[in-house]
PDB file of N, CA and C in Angstrom:
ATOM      1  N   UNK A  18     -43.998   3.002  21.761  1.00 51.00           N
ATOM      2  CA  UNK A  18     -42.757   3.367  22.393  1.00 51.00           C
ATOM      3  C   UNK A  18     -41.625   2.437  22.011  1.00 51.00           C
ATOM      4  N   UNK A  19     -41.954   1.091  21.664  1.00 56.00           N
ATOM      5  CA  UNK A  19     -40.949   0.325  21.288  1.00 56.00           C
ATOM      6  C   UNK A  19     -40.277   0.680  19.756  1.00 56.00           C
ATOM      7  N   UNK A  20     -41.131   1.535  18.990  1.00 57.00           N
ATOM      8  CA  UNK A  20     -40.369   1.677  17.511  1.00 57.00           C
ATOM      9  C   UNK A  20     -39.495   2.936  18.214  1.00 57.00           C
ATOM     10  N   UNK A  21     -39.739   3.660  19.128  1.00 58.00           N
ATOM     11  CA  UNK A  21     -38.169   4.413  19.439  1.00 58.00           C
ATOM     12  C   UNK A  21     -37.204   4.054  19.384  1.00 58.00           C
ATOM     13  N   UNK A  22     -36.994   2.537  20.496  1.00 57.00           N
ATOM     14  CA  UNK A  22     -35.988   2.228  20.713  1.00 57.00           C
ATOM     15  C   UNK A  22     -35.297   1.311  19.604  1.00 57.00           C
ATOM     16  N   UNK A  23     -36.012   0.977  18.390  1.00 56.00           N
ATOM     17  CA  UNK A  23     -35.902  -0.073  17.799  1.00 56.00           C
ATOM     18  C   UNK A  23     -34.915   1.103  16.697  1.00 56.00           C
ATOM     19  N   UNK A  24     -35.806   2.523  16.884  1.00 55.00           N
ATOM     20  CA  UNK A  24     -34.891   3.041  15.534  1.00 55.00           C
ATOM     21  C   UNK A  24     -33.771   3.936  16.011  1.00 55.00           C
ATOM     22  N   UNK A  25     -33.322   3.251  17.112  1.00 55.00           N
ATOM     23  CA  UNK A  25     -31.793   4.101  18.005  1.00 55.00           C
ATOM     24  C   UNK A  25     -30.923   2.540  17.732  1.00 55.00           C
ATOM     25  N   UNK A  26     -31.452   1.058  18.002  1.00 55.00           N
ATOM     26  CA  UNK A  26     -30.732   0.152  17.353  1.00 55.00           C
ATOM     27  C   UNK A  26     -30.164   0.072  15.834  1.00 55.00           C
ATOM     28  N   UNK A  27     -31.207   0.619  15.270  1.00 56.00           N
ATOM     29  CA  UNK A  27     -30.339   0.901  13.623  1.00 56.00           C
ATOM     30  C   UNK A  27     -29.130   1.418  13.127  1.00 56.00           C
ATOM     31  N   UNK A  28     -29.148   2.388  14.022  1.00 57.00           N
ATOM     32  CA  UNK A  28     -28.479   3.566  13.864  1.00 57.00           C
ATOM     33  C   UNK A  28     -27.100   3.294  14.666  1.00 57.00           C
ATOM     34  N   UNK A  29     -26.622   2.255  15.484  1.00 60.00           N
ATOM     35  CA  UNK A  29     -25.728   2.259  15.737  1.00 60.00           C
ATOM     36  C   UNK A  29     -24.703   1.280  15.085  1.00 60.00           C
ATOM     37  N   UNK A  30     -23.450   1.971  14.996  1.00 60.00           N
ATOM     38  CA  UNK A  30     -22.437   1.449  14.357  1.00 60.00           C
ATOM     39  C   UNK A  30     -21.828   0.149  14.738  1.00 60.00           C
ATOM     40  N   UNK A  31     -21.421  -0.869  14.306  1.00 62.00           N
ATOM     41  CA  UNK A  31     -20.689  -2.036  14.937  1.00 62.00           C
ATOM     42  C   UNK A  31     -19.772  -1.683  15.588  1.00 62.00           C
ATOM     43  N   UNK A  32     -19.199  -1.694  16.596  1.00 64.00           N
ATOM     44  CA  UNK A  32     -18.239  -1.558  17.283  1.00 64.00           C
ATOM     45  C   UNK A  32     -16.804  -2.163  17.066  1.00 64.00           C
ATOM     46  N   UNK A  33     -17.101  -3.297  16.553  1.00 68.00           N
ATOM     47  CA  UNK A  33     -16.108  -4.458  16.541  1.00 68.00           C
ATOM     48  C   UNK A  33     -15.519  -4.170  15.317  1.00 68.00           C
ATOM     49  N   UNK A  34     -14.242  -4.066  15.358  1.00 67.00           N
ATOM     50  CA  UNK A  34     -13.364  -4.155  13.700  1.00 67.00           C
ATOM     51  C   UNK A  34     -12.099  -4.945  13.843  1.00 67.00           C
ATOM     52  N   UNK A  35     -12.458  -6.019  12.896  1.00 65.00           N
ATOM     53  CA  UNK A  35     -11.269  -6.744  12.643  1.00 65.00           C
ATOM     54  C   UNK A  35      -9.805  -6.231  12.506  1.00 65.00           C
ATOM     55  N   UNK A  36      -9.665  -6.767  13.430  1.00 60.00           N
ATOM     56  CA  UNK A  36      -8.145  -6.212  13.392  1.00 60.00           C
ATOM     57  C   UNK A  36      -7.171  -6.895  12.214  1.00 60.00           C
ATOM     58  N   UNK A  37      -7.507  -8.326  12.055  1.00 62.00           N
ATOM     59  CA  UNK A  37      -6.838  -8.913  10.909  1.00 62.00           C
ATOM     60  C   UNK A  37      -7.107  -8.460   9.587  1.00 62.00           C
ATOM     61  N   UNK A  38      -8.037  -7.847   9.092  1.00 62.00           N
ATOM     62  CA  UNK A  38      -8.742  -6.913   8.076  1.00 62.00           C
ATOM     63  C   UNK A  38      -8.001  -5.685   8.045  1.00 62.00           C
ATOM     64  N   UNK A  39      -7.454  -5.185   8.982  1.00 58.00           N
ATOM     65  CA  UNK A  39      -6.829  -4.145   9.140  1.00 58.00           C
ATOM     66  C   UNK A  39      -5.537  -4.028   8.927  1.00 58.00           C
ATOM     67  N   UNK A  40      -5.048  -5.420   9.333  1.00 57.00           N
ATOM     68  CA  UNK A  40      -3.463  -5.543   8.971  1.00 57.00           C
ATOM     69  C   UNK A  40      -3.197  -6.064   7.412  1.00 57.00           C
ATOM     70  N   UNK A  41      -4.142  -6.755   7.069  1.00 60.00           N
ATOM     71  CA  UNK A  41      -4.475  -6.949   5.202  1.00 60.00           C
ATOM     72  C   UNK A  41      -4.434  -5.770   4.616  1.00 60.00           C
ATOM     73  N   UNK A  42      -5.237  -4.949   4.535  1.00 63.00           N
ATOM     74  CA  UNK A  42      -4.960  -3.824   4.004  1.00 63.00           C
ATOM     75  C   UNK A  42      -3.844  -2.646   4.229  1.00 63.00           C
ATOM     76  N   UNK A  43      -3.055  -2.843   5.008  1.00 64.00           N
ATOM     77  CA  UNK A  43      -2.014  -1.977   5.546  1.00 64.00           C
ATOM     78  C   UNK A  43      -0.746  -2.940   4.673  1.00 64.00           C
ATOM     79  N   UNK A  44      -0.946  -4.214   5.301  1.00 68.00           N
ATOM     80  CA  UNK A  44       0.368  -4.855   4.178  1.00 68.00           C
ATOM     81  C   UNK A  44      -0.109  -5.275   2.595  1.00 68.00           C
ATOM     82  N   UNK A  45      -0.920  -4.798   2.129  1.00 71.00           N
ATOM     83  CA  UNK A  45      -0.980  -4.425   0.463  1.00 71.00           C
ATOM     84  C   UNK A  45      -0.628  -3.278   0.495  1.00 71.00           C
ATOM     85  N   UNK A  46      -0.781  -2.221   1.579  1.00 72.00           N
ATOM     86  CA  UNK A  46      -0.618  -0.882   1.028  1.00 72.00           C
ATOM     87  C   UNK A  46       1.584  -0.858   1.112  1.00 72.00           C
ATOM     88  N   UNK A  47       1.761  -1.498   2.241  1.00 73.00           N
ATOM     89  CA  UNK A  47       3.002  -1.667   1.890  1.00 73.00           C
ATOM     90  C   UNK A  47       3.693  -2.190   1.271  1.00 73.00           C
ATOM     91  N   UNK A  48       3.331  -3.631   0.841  1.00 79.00           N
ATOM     92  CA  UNK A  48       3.776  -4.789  -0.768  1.00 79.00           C
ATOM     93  C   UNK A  48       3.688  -3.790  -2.068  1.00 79.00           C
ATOM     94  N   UNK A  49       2.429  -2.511  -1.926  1.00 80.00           N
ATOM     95  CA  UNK A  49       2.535  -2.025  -3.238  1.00 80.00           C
ATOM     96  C   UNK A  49       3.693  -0.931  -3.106  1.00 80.00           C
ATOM     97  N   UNK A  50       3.643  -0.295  -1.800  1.00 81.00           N
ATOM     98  CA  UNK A  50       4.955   0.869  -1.987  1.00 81.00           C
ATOM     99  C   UNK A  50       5.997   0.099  -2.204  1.00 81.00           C
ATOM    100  N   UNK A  51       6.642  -0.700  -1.562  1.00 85.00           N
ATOM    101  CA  UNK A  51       7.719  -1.765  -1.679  1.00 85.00           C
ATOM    102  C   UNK A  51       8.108  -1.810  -3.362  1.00 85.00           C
ATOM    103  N   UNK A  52       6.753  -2.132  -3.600  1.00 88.00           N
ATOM    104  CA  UNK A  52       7.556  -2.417  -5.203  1.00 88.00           C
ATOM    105  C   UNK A  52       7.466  -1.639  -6.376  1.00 88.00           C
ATOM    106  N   UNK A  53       6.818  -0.577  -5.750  1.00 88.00           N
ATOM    107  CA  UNK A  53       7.348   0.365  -6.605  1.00 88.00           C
ATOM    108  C   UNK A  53       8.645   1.228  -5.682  1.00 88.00           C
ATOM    109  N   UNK A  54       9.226   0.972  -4.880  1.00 90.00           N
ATOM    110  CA  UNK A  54      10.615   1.544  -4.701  1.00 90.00           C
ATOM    111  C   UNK A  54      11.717   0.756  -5.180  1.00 90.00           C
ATOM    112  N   UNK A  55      11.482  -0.535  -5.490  1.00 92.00           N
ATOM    113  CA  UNK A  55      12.145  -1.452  -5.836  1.00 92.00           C
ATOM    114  C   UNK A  55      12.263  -1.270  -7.167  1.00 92.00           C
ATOM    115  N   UNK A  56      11.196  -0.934  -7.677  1.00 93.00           N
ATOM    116  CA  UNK A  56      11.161  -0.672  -9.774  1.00 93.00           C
ATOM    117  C   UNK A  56      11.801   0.607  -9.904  1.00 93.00           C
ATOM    118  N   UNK A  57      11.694   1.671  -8.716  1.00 95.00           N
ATOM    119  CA  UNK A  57      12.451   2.524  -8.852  1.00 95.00           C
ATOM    120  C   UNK A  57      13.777   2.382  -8.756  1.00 95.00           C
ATOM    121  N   UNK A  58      14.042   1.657  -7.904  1.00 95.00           N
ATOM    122  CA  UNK A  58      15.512   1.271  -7.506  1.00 95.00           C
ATOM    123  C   UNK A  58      15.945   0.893  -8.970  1.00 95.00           C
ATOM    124  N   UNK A  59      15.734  -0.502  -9.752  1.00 95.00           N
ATOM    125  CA  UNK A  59      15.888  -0.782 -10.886  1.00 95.00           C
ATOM    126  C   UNK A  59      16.142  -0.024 -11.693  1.00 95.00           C
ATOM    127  N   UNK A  60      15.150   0.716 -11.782  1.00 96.00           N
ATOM    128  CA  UNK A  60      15.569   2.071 -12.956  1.00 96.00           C
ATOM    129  C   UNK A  60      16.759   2.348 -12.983  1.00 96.00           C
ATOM    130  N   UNK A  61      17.044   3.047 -11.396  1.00 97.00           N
ATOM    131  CA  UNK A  61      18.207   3.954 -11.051  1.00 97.00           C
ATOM    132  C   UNK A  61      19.732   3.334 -11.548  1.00 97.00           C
ATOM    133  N   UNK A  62      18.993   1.701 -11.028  1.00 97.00           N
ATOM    134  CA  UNK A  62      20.714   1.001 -11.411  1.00 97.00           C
ATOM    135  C   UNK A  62      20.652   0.723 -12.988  1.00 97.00           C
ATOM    136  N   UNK A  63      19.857   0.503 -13.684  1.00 97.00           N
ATOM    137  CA  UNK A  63      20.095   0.522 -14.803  1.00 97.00           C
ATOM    138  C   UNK A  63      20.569   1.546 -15.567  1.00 97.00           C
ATOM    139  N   UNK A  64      19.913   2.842 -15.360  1.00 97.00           N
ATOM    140  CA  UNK A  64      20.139   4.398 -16.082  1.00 97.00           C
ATOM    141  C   UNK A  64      22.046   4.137 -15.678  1.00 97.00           C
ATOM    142  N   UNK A  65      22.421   3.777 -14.075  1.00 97.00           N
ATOM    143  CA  UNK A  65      23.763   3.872 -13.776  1.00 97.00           C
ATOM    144  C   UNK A  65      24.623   2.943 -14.647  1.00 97.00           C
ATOM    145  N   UNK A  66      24.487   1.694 -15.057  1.00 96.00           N
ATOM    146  CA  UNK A  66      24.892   0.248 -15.640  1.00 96.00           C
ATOM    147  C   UNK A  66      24.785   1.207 -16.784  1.00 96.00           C
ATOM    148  N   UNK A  67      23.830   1.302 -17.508  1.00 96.00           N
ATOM    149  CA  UNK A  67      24.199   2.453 -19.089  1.00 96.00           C
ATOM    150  C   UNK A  67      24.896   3.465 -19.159  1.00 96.00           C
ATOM    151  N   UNK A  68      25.302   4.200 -17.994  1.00 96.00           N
ATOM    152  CA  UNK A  68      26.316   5.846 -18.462  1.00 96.00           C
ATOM    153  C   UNK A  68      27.356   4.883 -17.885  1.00 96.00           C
ATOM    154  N   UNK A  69      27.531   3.548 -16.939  1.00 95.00           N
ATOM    155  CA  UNK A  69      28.747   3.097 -17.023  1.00 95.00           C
ATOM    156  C   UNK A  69      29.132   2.517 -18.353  1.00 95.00           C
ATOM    157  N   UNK A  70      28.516   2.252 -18.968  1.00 95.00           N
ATOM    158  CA  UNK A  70      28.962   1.255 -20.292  1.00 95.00           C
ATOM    159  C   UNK A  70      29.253   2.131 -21.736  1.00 95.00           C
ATOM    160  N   UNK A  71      28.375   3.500 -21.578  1.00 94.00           N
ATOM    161  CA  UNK A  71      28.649   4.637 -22.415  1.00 94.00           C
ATOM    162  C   UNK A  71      29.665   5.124 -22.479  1.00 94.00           C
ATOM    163  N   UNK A  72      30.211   5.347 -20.933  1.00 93.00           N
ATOM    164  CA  UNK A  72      31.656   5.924 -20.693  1.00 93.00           C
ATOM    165  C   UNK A  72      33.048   4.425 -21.160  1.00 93.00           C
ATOM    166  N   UNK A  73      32.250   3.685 -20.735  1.00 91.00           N
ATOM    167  CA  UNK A  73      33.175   2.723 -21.375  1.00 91.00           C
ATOM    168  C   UNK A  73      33.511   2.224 -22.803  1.00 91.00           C
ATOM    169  N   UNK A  74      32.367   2.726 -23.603  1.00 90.00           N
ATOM    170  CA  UNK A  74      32.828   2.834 -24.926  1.00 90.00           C
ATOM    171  C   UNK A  74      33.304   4.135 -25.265  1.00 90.00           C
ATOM    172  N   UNK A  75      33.316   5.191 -24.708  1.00 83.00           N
ATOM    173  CA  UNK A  75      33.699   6.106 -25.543  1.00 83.00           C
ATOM    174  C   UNK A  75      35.276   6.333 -25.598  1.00 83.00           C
ATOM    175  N   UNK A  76      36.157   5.174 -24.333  1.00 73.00           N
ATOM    176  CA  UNK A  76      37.242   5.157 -24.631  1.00 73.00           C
ATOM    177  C   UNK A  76      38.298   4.480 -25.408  1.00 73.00           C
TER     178      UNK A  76
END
């Protein structure tokens, strides 16, 4: 009767989850969006800095 109860202990899940584990992975997931809006951003001002400087030579 004791290997019953022994194989209902296996089977249960830890309860406990790091919460600091949790906030690690949430702020990589945001450091990585961050910088890719930021490389996007870059782009944007650069593509803008070049049709400003295009228009400025063509006069």
């Amino acid at each position: 009767m004791s290997d019953m109860f022994d194989d209902d202990l296996d089977d249960e899940v830890d309860p406990f989850i790091n919460p600091e584990e949790e906030l690690i992975n949430t702020d990589t997931l945001v450091d990585s969006t961050l910088d890719a809006r930021r490389r996007l951003e870059n782009m944007l001002e650069e593509k803008r800095l070049r049709d400003e400087l295009d228009d400025f030579v063509d006069y």
